[in-house]
Short mmCIF file of C-alpha atoms in Angstrom, two decimals:
data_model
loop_
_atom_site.label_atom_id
_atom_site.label_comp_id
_atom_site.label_asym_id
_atom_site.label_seq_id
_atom_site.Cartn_x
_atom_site.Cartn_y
_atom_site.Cartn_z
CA UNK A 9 0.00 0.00 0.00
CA UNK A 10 2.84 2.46 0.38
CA UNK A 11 4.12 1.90 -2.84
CA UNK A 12 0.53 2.68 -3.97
CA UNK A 13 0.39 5.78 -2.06
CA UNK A 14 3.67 7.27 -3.72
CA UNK A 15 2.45 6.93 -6.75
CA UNK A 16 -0.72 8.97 -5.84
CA UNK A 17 -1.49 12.31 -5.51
CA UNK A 18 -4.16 13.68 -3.10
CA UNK A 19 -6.63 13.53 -5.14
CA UNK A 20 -6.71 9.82 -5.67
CA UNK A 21 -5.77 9.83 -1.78
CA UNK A 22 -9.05 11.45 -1.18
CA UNK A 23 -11.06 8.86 -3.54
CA UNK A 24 -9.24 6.20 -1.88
CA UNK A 25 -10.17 7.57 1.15
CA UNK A 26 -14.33 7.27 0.40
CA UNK A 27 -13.50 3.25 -0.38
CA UNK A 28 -13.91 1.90 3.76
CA UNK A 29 -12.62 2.72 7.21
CA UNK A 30 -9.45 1.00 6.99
CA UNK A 31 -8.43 2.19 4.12
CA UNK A 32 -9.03 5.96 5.69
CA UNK A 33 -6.98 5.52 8.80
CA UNK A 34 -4.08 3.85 6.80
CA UNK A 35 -3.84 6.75 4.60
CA UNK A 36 -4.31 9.16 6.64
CA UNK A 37 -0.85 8.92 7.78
CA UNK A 38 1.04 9.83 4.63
CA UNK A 39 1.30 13.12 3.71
CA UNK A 40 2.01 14.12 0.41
CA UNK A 41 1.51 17.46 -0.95
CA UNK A 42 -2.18 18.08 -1.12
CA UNK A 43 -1.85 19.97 -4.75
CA UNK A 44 -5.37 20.94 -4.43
CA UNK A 45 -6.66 24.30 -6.19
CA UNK A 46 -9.85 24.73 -4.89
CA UNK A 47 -11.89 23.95 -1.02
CA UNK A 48 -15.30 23.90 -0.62
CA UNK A 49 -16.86 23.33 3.14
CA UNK A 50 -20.27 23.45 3.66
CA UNK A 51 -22.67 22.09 6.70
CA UNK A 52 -25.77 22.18 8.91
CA UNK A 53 -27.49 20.14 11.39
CA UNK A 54 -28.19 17.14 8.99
CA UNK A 55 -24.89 17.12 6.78
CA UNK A 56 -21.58 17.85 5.90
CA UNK A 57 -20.08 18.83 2.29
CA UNK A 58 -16.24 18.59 1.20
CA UNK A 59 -15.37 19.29 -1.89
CA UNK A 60 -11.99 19.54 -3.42
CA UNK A 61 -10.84 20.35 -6.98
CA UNK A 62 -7.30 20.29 -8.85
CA UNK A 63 -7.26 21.31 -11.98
CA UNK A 64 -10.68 19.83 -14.32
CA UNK A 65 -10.62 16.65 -11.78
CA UNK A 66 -13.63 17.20 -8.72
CA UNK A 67 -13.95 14.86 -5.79
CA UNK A 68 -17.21 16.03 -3.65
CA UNK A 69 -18.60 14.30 -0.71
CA UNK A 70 -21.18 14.50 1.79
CA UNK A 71 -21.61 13.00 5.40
CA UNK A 72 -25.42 12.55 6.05
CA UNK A 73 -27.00 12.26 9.79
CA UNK A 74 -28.93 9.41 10.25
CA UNK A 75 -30.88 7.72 12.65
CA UNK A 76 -27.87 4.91 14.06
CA UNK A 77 -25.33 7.08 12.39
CA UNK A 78 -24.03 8.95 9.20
CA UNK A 79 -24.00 7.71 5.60
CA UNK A 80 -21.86 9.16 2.96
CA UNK A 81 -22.09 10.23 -0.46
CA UNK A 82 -20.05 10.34 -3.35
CA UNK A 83 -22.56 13.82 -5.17
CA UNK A 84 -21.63 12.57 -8.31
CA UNK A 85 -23.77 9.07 -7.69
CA UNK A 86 -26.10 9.79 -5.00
CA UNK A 87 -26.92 6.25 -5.97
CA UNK A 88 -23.40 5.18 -3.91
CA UNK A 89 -23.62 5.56 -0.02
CA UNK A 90 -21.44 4.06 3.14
CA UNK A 91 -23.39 3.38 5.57
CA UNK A 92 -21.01 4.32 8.90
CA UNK A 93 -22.87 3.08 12.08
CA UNK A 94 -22.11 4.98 15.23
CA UNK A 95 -20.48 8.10 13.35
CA UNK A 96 -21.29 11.57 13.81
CA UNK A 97 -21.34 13.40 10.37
CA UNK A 98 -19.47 16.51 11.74
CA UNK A 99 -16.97 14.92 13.37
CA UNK A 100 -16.33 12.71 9.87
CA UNK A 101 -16.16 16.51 8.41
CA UNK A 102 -13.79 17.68 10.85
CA UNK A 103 -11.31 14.90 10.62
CA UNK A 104 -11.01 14.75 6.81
CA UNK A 105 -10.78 18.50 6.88
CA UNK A 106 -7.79 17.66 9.59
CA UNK A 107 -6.40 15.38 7.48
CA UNK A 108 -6.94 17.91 4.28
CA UNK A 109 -5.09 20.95 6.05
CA UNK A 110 -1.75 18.15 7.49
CA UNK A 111 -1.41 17.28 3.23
CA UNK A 112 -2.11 20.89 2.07
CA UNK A 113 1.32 22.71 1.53
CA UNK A 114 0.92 24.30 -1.53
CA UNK A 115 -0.70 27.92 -2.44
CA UNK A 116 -4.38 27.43 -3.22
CA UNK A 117 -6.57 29.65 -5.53
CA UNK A 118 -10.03 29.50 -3.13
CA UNK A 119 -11.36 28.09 -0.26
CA UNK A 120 -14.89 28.54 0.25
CA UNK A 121 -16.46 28.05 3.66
CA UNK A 122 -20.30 28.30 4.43
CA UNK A 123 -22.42 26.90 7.11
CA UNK A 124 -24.90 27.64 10.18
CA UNK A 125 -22.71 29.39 12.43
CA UNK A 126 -23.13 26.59 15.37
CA UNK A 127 -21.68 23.83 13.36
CA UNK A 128 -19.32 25.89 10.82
CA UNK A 129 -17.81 27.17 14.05
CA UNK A 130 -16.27 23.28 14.44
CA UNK A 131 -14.80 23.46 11.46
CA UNK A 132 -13.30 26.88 12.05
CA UNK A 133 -11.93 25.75 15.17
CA UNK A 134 -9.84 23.11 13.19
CA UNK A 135 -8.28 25.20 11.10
CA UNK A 136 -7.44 27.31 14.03
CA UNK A 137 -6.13 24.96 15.60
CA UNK A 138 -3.87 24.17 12.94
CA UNK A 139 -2.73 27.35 12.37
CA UNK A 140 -1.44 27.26 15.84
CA UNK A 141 -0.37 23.88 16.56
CA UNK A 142 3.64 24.13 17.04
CA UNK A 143 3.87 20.91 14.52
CA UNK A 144 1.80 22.13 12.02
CA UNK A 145 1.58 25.92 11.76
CA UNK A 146 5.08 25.95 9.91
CA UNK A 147 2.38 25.06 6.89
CA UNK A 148 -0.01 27.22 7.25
CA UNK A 149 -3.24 26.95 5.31
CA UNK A 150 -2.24 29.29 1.64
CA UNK A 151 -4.94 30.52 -0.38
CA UNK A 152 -4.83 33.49 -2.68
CA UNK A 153 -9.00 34.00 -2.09
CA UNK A 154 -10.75 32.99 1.34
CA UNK A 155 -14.86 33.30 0.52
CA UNK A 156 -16.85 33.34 3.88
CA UNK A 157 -20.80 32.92 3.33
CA UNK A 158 -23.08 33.78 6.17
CA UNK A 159 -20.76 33.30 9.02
CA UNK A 160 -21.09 36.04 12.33
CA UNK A 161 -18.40 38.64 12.75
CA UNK A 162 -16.44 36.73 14.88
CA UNK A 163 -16.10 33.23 13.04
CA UNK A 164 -15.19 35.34 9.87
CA UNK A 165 -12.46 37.12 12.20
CA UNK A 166 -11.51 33.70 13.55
CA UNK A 167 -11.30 31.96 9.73
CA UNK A 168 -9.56 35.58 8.23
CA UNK A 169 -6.84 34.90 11.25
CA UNK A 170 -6.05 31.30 10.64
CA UNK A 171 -5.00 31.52 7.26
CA UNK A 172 -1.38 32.02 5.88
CA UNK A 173 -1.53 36.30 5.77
CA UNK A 174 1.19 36.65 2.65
CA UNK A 175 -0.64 34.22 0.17
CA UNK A 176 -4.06 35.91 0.86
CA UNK A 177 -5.39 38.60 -1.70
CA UNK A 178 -8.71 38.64 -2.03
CA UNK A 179 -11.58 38.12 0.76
CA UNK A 180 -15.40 37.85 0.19
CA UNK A 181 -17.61 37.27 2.95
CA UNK A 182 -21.11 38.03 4.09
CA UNK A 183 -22.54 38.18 7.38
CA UNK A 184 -25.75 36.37 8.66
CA UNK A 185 -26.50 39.71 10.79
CA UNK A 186 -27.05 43.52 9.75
CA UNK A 187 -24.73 46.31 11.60
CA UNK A 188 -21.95 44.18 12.35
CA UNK A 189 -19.05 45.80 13.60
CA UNK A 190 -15.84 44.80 11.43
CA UNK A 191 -12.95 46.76 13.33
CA UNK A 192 -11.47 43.59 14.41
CA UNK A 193 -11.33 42.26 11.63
CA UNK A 194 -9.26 45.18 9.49
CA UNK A 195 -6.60 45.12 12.18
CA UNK A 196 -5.43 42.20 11.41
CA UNK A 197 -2.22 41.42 9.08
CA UNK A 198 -4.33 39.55 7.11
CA UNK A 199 -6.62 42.67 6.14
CA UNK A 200 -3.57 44.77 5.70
CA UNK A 201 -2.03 42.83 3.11
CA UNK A 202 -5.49 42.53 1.07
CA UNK A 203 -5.27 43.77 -2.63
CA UNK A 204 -8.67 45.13 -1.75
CA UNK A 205 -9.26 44.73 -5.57
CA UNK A 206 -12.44 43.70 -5.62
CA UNK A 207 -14.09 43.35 -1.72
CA UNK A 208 -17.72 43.90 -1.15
CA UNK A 209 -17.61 44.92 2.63
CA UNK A 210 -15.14 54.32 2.86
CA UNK A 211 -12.47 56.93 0.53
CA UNK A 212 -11.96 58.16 -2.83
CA UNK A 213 -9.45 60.01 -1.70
CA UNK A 214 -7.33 56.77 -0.83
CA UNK A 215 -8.43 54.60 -4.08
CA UNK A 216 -6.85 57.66 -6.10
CA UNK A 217 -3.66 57.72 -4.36
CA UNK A 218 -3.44 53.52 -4.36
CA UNK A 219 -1.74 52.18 -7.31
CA UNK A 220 -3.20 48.79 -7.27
CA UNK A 221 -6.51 49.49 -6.47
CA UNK A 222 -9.29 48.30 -9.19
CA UNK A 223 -12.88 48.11 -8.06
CA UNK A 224 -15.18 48.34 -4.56
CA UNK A 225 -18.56 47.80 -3.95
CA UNK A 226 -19.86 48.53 -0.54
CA UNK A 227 -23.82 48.22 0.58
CA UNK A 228 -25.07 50.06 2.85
CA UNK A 229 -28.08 50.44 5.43
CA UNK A 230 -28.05 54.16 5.25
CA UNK A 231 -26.11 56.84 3.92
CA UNK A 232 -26.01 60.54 3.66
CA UNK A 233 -28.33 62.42 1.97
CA UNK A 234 -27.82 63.12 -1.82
CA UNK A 235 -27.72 67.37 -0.81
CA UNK A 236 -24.97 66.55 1.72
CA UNK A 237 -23.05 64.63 -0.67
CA UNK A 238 -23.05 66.85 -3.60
CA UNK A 239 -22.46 69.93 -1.11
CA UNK A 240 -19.27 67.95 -0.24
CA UNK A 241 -18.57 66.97 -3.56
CA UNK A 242 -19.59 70.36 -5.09
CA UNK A 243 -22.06 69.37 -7.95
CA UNK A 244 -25.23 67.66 -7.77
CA UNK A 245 -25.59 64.18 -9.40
CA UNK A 246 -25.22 60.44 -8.04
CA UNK A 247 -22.65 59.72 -10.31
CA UNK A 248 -19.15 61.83 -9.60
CA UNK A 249 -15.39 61.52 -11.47
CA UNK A 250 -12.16 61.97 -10.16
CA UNK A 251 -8.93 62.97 -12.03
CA UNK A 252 -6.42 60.28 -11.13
CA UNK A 253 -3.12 61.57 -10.61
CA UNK A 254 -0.46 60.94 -13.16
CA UNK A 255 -3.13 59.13 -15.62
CA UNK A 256 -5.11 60.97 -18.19
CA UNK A 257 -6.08 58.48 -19.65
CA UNK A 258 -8.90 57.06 -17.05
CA UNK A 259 -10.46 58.53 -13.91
CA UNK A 260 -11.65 57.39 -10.53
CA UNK A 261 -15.39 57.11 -10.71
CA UNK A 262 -18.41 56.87 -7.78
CA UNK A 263 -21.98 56.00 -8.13
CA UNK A 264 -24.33 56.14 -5.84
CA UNK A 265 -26.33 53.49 -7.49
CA UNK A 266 -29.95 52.65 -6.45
CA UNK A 267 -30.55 48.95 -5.04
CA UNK A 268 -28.41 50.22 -1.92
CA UNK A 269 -24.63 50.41 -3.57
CA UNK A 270 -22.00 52.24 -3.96
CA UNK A 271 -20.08 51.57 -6.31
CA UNK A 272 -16.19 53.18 -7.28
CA UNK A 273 -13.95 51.74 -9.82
CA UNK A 274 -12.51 52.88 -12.99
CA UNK A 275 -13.90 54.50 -15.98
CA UNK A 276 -11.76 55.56 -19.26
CA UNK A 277 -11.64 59.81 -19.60
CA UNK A 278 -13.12 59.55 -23.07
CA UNK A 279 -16.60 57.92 -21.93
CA UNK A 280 -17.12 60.46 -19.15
CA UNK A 281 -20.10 61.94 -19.89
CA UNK A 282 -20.44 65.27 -22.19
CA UNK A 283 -20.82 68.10 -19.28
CA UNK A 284 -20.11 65.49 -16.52
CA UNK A 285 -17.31 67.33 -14.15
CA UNK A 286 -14.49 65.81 -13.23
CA UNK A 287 -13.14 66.47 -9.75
CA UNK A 288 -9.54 66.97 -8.51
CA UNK A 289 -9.16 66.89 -4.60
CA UNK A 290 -6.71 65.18 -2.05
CA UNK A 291 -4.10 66.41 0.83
CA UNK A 292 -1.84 69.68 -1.36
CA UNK A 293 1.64 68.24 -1.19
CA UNK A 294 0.04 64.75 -2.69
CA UNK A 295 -1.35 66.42 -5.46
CA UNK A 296 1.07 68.99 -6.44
CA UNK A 297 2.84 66.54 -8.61
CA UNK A 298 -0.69 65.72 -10.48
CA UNK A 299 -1.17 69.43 -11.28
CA UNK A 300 2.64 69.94 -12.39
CA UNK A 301 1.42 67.08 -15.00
CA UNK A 302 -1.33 68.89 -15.73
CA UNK A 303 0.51 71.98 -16.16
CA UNK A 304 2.75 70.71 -18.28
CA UNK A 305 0.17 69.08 -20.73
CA UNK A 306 -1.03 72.29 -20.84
CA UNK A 307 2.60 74.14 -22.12
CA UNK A 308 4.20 71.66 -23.91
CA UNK A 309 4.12 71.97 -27.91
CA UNK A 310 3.21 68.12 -28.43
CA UNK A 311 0.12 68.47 -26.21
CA UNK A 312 -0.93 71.49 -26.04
CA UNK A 313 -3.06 71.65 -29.03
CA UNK A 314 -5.38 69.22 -27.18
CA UNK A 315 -6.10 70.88 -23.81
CA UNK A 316 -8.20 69.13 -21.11
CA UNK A 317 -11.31 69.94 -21.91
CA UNK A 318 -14.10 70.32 -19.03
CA UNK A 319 -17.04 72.37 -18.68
CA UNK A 320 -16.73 71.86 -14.87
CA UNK A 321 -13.84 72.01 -12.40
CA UNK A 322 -14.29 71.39 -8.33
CA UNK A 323 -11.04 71.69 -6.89
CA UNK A 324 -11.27 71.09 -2.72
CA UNK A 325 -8.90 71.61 0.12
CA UNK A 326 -6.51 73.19 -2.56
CA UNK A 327 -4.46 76.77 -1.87
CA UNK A 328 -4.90 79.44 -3.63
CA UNK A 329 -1.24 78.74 -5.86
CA UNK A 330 -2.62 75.60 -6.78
CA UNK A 331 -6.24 76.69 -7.45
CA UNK A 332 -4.05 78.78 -9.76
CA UNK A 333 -1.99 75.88 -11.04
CA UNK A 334 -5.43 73.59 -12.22
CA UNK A 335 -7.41 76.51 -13.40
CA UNK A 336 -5.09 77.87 -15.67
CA UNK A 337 -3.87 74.40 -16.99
CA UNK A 338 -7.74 73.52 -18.53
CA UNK A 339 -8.89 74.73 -21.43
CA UNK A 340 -10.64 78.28 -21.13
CA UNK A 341 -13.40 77.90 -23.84
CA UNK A 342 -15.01 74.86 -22.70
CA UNK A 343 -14.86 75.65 -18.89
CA UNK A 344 -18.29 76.78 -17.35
CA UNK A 345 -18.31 76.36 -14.20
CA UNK A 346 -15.92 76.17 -11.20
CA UNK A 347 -16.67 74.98 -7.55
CA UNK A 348 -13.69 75.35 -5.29
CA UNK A 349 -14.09 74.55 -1.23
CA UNK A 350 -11.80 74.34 1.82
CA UNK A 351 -12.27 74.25 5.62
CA UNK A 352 -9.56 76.49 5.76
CA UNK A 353 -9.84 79.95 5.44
CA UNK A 354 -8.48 81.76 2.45
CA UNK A 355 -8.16 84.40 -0.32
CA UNK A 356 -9.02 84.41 -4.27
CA UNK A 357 -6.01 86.14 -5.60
CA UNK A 358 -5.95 88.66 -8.36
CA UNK A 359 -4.08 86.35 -10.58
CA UNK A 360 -7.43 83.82 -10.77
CA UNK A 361 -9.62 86.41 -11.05
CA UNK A 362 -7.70 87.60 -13.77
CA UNK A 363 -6.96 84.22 -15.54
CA UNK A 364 -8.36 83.84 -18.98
CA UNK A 365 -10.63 80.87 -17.19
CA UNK A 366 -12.00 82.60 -14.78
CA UNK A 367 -13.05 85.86 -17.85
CA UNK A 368 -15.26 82.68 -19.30
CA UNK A 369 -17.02 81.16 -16.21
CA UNK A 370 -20.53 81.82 -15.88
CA UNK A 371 -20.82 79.84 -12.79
CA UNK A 372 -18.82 80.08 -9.42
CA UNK A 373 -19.35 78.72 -5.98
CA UNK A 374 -16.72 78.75 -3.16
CA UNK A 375 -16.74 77.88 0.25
CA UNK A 376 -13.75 79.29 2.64
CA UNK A 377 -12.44 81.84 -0.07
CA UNK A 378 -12.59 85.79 -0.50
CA UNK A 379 -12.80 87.78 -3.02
CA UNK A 380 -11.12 90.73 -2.72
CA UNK A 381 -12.56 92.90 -5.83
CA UNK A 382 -16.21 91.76 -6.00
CA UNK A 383 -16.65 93.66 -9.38
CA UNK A 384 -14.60 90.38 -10.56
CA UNK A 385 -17.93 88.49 -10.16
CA UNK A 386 -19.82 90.96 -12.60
CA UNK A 387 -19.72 88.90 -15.21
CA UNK A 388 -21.03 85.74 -13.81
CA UNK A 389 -24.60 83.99 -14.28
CA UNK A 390 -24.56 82.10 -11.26
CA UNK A 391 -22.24 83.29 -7.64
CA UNK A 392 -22.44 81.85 -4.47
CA UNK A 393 -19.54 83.10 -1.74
CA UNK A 394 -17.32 85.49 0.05
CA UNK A 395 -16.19 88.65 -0.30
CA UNK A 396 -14.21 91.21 1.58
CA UNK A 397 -16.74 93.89 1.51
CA UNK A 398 -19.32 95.47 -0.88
CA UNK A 399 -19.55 99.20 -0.83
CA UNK A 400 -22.68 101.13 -1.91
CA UNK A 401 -21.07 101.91 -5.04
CA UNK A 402 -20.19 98.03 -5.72
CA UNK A 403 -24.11 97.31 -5.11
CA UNK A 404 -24.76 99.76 -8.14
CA UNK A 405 -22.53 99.01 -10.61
CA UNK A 406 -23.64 94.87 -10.00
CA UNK A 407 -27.23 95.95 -9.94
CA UNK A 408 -26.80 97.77 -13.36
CA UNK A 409 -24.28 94.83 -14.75
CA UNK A 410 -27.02 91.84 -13.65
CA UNK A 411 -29.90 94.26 -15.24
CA UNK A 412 -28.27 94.62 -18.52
CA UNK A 413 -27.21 90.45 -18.38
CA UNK A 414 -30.05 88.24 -20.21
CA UNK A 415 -28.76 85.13 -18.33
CA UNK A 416 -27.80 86.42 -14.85
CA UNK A 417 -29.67 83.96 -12.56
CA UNK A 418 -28.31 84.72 -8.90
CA UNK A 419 -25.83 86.34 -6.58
CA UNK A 420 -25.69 85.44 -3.40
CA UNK A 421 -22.95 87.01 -1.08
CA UNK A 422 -21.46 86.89 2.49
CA UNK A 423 -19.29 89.56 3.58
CA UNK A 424 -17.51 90.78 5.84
CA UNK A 425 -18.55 94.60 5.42
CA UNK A 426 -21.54 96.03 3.99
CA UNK A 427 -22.37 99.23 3.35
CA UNK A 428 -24.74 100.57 5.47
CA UNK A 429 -28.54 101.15 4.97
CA UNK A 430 -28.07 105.20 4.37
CA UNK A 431 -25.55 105.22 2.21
CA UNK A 432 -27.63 102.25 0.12
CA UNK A 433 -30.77 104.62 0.50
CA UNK A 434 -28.38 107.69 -0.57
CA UNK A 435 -27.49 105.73 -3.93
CA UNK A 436 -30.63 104.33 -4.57
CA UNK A 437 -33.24 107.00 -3.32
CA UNK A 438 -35.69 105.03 -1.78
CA UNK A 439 -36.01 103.77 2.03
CA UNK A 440 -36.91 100.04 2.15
CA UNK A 441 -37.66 98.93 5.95
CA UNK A 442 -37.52 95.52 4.90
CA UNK A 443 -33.97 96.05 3.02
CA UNK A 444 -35.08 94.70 -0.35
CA UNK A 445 -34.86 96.91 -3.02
CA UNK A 446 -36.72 96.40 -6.34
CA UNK A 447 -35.32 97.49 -10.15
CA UNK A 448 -37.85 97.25 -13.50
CA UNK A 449 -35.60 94.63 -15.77
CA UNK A 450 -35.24 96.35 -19.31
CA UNK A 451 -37.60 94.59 -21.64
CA UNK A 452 -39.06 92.40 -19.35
CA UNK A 453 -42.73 93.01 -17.81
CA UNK A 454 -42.73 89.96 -15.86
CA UNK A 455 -39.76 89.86 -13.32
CA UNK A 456 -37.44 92.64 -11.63
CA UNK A 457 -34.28 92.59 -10.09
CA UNK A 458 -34.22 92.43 -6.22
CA UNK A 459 -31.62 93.25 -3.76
CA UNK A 460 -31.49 92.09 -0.21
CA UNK A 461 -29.23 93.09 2.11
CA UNK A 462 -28.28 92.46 5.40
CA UNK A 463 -25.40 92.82 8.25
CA UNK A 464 -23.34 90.29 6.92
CA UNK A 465 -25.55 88.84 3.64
CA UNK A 466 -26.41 90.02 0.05
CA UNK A 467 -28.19 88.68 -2.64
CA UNK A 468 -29.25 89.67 -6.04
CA UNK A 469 -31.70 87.57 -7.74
CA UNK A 470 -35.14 87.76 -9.49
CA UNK A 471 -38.73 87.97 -8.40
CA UNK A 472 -41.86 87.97 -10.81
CA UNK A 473 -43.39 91.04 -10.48
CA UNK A 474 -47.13 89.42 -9.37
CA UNK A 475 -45.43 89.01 -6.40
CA UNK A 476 -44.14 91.90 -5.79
CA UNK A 477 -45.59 94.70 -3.86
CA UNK A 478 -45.58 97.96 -6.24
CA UNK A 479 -46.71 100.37 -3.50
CA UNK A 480 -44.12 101.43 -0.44
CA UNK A 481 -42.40 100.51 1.33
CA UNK A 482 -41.19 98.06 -1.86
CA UNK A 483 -41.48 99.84 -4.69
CA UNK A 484 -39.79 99.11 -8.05
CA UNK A 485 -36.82 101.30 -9.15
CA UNK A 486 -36.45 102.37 -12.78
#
């Protein structure tokens, strides 16, 4: 028989194995390399599934509970059974599964493991056991995927833990409870060494900056709502696009798909959508390298003729140099509209304002900027942001700009000094106790322009004049 066994891999071992009770204790003390690709482990309170694959070549078995016993089953004749008097099924499990893991030396591709958590915890104990046992944890159990279906936080902490941390690259696993806390579980070396390629278990910001990262898919019981997340991502939509650093060719995309994913992967530039923005944020220092490439793109001979082309920009937690830097290194006919945002507090230069970009915007917003000049904004459709101060003379020359402008839609203002109410009623001639002012639109009978203003707030915008009150203290201007 030993002469029998060397000439046998572990395949045949295992299909010797199924043949009777002495031949499975004599062979379960040789161990040859397993050489087996693929694990499958499955069980409840009535049976027990191993499967093992190498290659094309499947051996599946099953231990079934019965009334003096178990029976097993080769799956591929479910006509074939051993009758085993006495046995338990998941002890039968556990032992070849002991035997499996004392062969198994080589790298595997998968092992799959899914069960009712009361008996798959057995099994999980095994290969714990194994992974610590002085005599056998020098050959620890190497797989390149580990799939985990329906097991509780902890047996899918106690599985992730057991198995050899440098072979393992990809994990799958699902969890037979909602809410479960997973902070264990990414501490371990295990997680850390993930390729996190393709893990359905937050973090643009990180996929950008990760060189090997492909695709994630997370789903979630709740999330924020879609006005917080395009406030934070600075332009409505459930789909958003990221620039990737060093790679024009492709950028980072996320979609808030319906169904209760997210989803963030890859998508190449050229099938971003026409008028669909793409975004460029991260930490300064880690992006000033990206926005040197873009720069350069942007001067050399070669390239230049085809400038990056966007009709929206949303640059966050940038400075003002390198708000500078992106803005002038797109291309200044197709841009519409820019978004810019940090927590930090900050100041809009005179060289953007006076970029050849910011001449053809018709739509800002900023959040944590100043504008110093807000006559720079005059030209705009759409503004939404800070300024250093508006003066009584600044209110008239934007009313009369915005009156004259067939697509001016709103300006809405925050400042840090405004002109006060009599010098306002001085340039305008007419007290307003409410501080809204009212001005007849040239050529139009149906709206006016109104300005509100406030200690610290102004806003220009429109109102239809059959809401407007005609007679004092609101009366309309011009």
């Amino acid at each position: 028989m030993d002469n029998v066994l060397y000439h046998c891999n572990y395949m045949e071992i295992a299909s010797l194995r199924k043949t009777c009770r002495s031949l499975r204790d004599f062979v379960d003390t040789a161990k040859p390399d397993g050489l087996v690709d693929k694990v499958m482990i499955d069980c409840d309170d009535y049976e027990g599934k191993f499967r093992l694959q190498t290659g094309e070549k499947v051996i599946e078995y099953a231990f079934t509970k019965t009334m003096d016993g178990c029976s097993m089953f080769d799956t591929d004749n479910w006509t074939w059974s051993t009758l085993l008097k006495g046995e338990d099924h998941m002890e039968l499990l556990k032992n070849d599964f002991s035997v499996f893991l004392r062969h198994q030396k080589s790298l595997m591709q998968e092992i799959e493991i899914n069960g009712k958590p009361a008996d798959i915890e057995q099994v999980l104990n095994i290969l714990k056991a194994h992974s610590e046992n002085p005599k056998t944890r020098k050959f620890p159990l190497r797989t390149s995927k580990l799939s985990l279906i329906d097991l509780s936080a902890p047996q899918i902490l106690l599985a992730l833990s057991s198995v050899d941390a440098q072979s393992l690259r990809s994990l799958s696993f699902s969890c037979n409870k909602q809410n479960v806390l997973l902070d264990q579980i990414t501490e371990t070396e295990q997680w850390r060494r993930l390729d996190l390629n393709d893990i359905k278990i937050t973090v643009t910001t990180a996929f950008l900056n990760s060189p090997n990262f492909s695709s994630c898919q997370i789903q979630y019981a709740s999330i924020s709502s879609e006005s917080d997340i395009a406030a934070r991502f600075g332009v409505d939509g459930d789909k958003w696009f990221f620039r990737m650093p060093n790679d024009e060719s492709r950028v980072l995309y996320l979609d808030i798909e319906s169904h209760e994913y997210v989803d963030i992967g890859y998508q190449d530039t050229a099938k971003v959508p026409t008028g669909a923005e793409i975004r460029i944020e991260g930490k300064p220092f880690a992006l000033e390298q990206a926005l040197n490439a873009l720069k350069a793109h942007s001067k050399n001979p070669k390239t230049r003729k085809f400038p990056l082309k966007t009709t929206i920009l949303s640059l966050r937690e940038l400075p003002a140099p390198q708000i500078l830097l992106a803005l002038s290194s797109v291309d200044a006919k197709s841009l519409c509209s820019l978004s810019i945002g940090s927590q930090k507090q900050g100041v809009l230069t005179d060289d953007i304002t006076a970029t050849e970009q910011w001449r053809h915007l018709d739509t800002f917003c900023a959040t944590g900027f100043r504008i110093l000049d807000v006559r720079r904004i005059s030209h705009l459709n759409t503004f939404s942001g800070l300024v250093s101060s508006v003066t009584a003379a600044d209110l008239e020359y934007l009313k009369t700009t915005f009156l004259n402008s067939p697509d001016f839609q709103v300006c809405s203002m925050k400042c840090d000094r405004v002109a006060s109410y009599f010098d306002i009623v001085t340039t305008f001639g007419v007290h307003s106790p409410r501080r809204e002012w009212l001005f007849r639109k040239p050529n139009d009978a149906f709206r006016v322009l109104s300005l509100s203003v406030d200690s610290s707030n102004v806003r220009l915008g429109h109102r239809n004049t059959n809401t407007c009150e005609v007679t004092r203290p609101a009366e309309i201007i011009g």
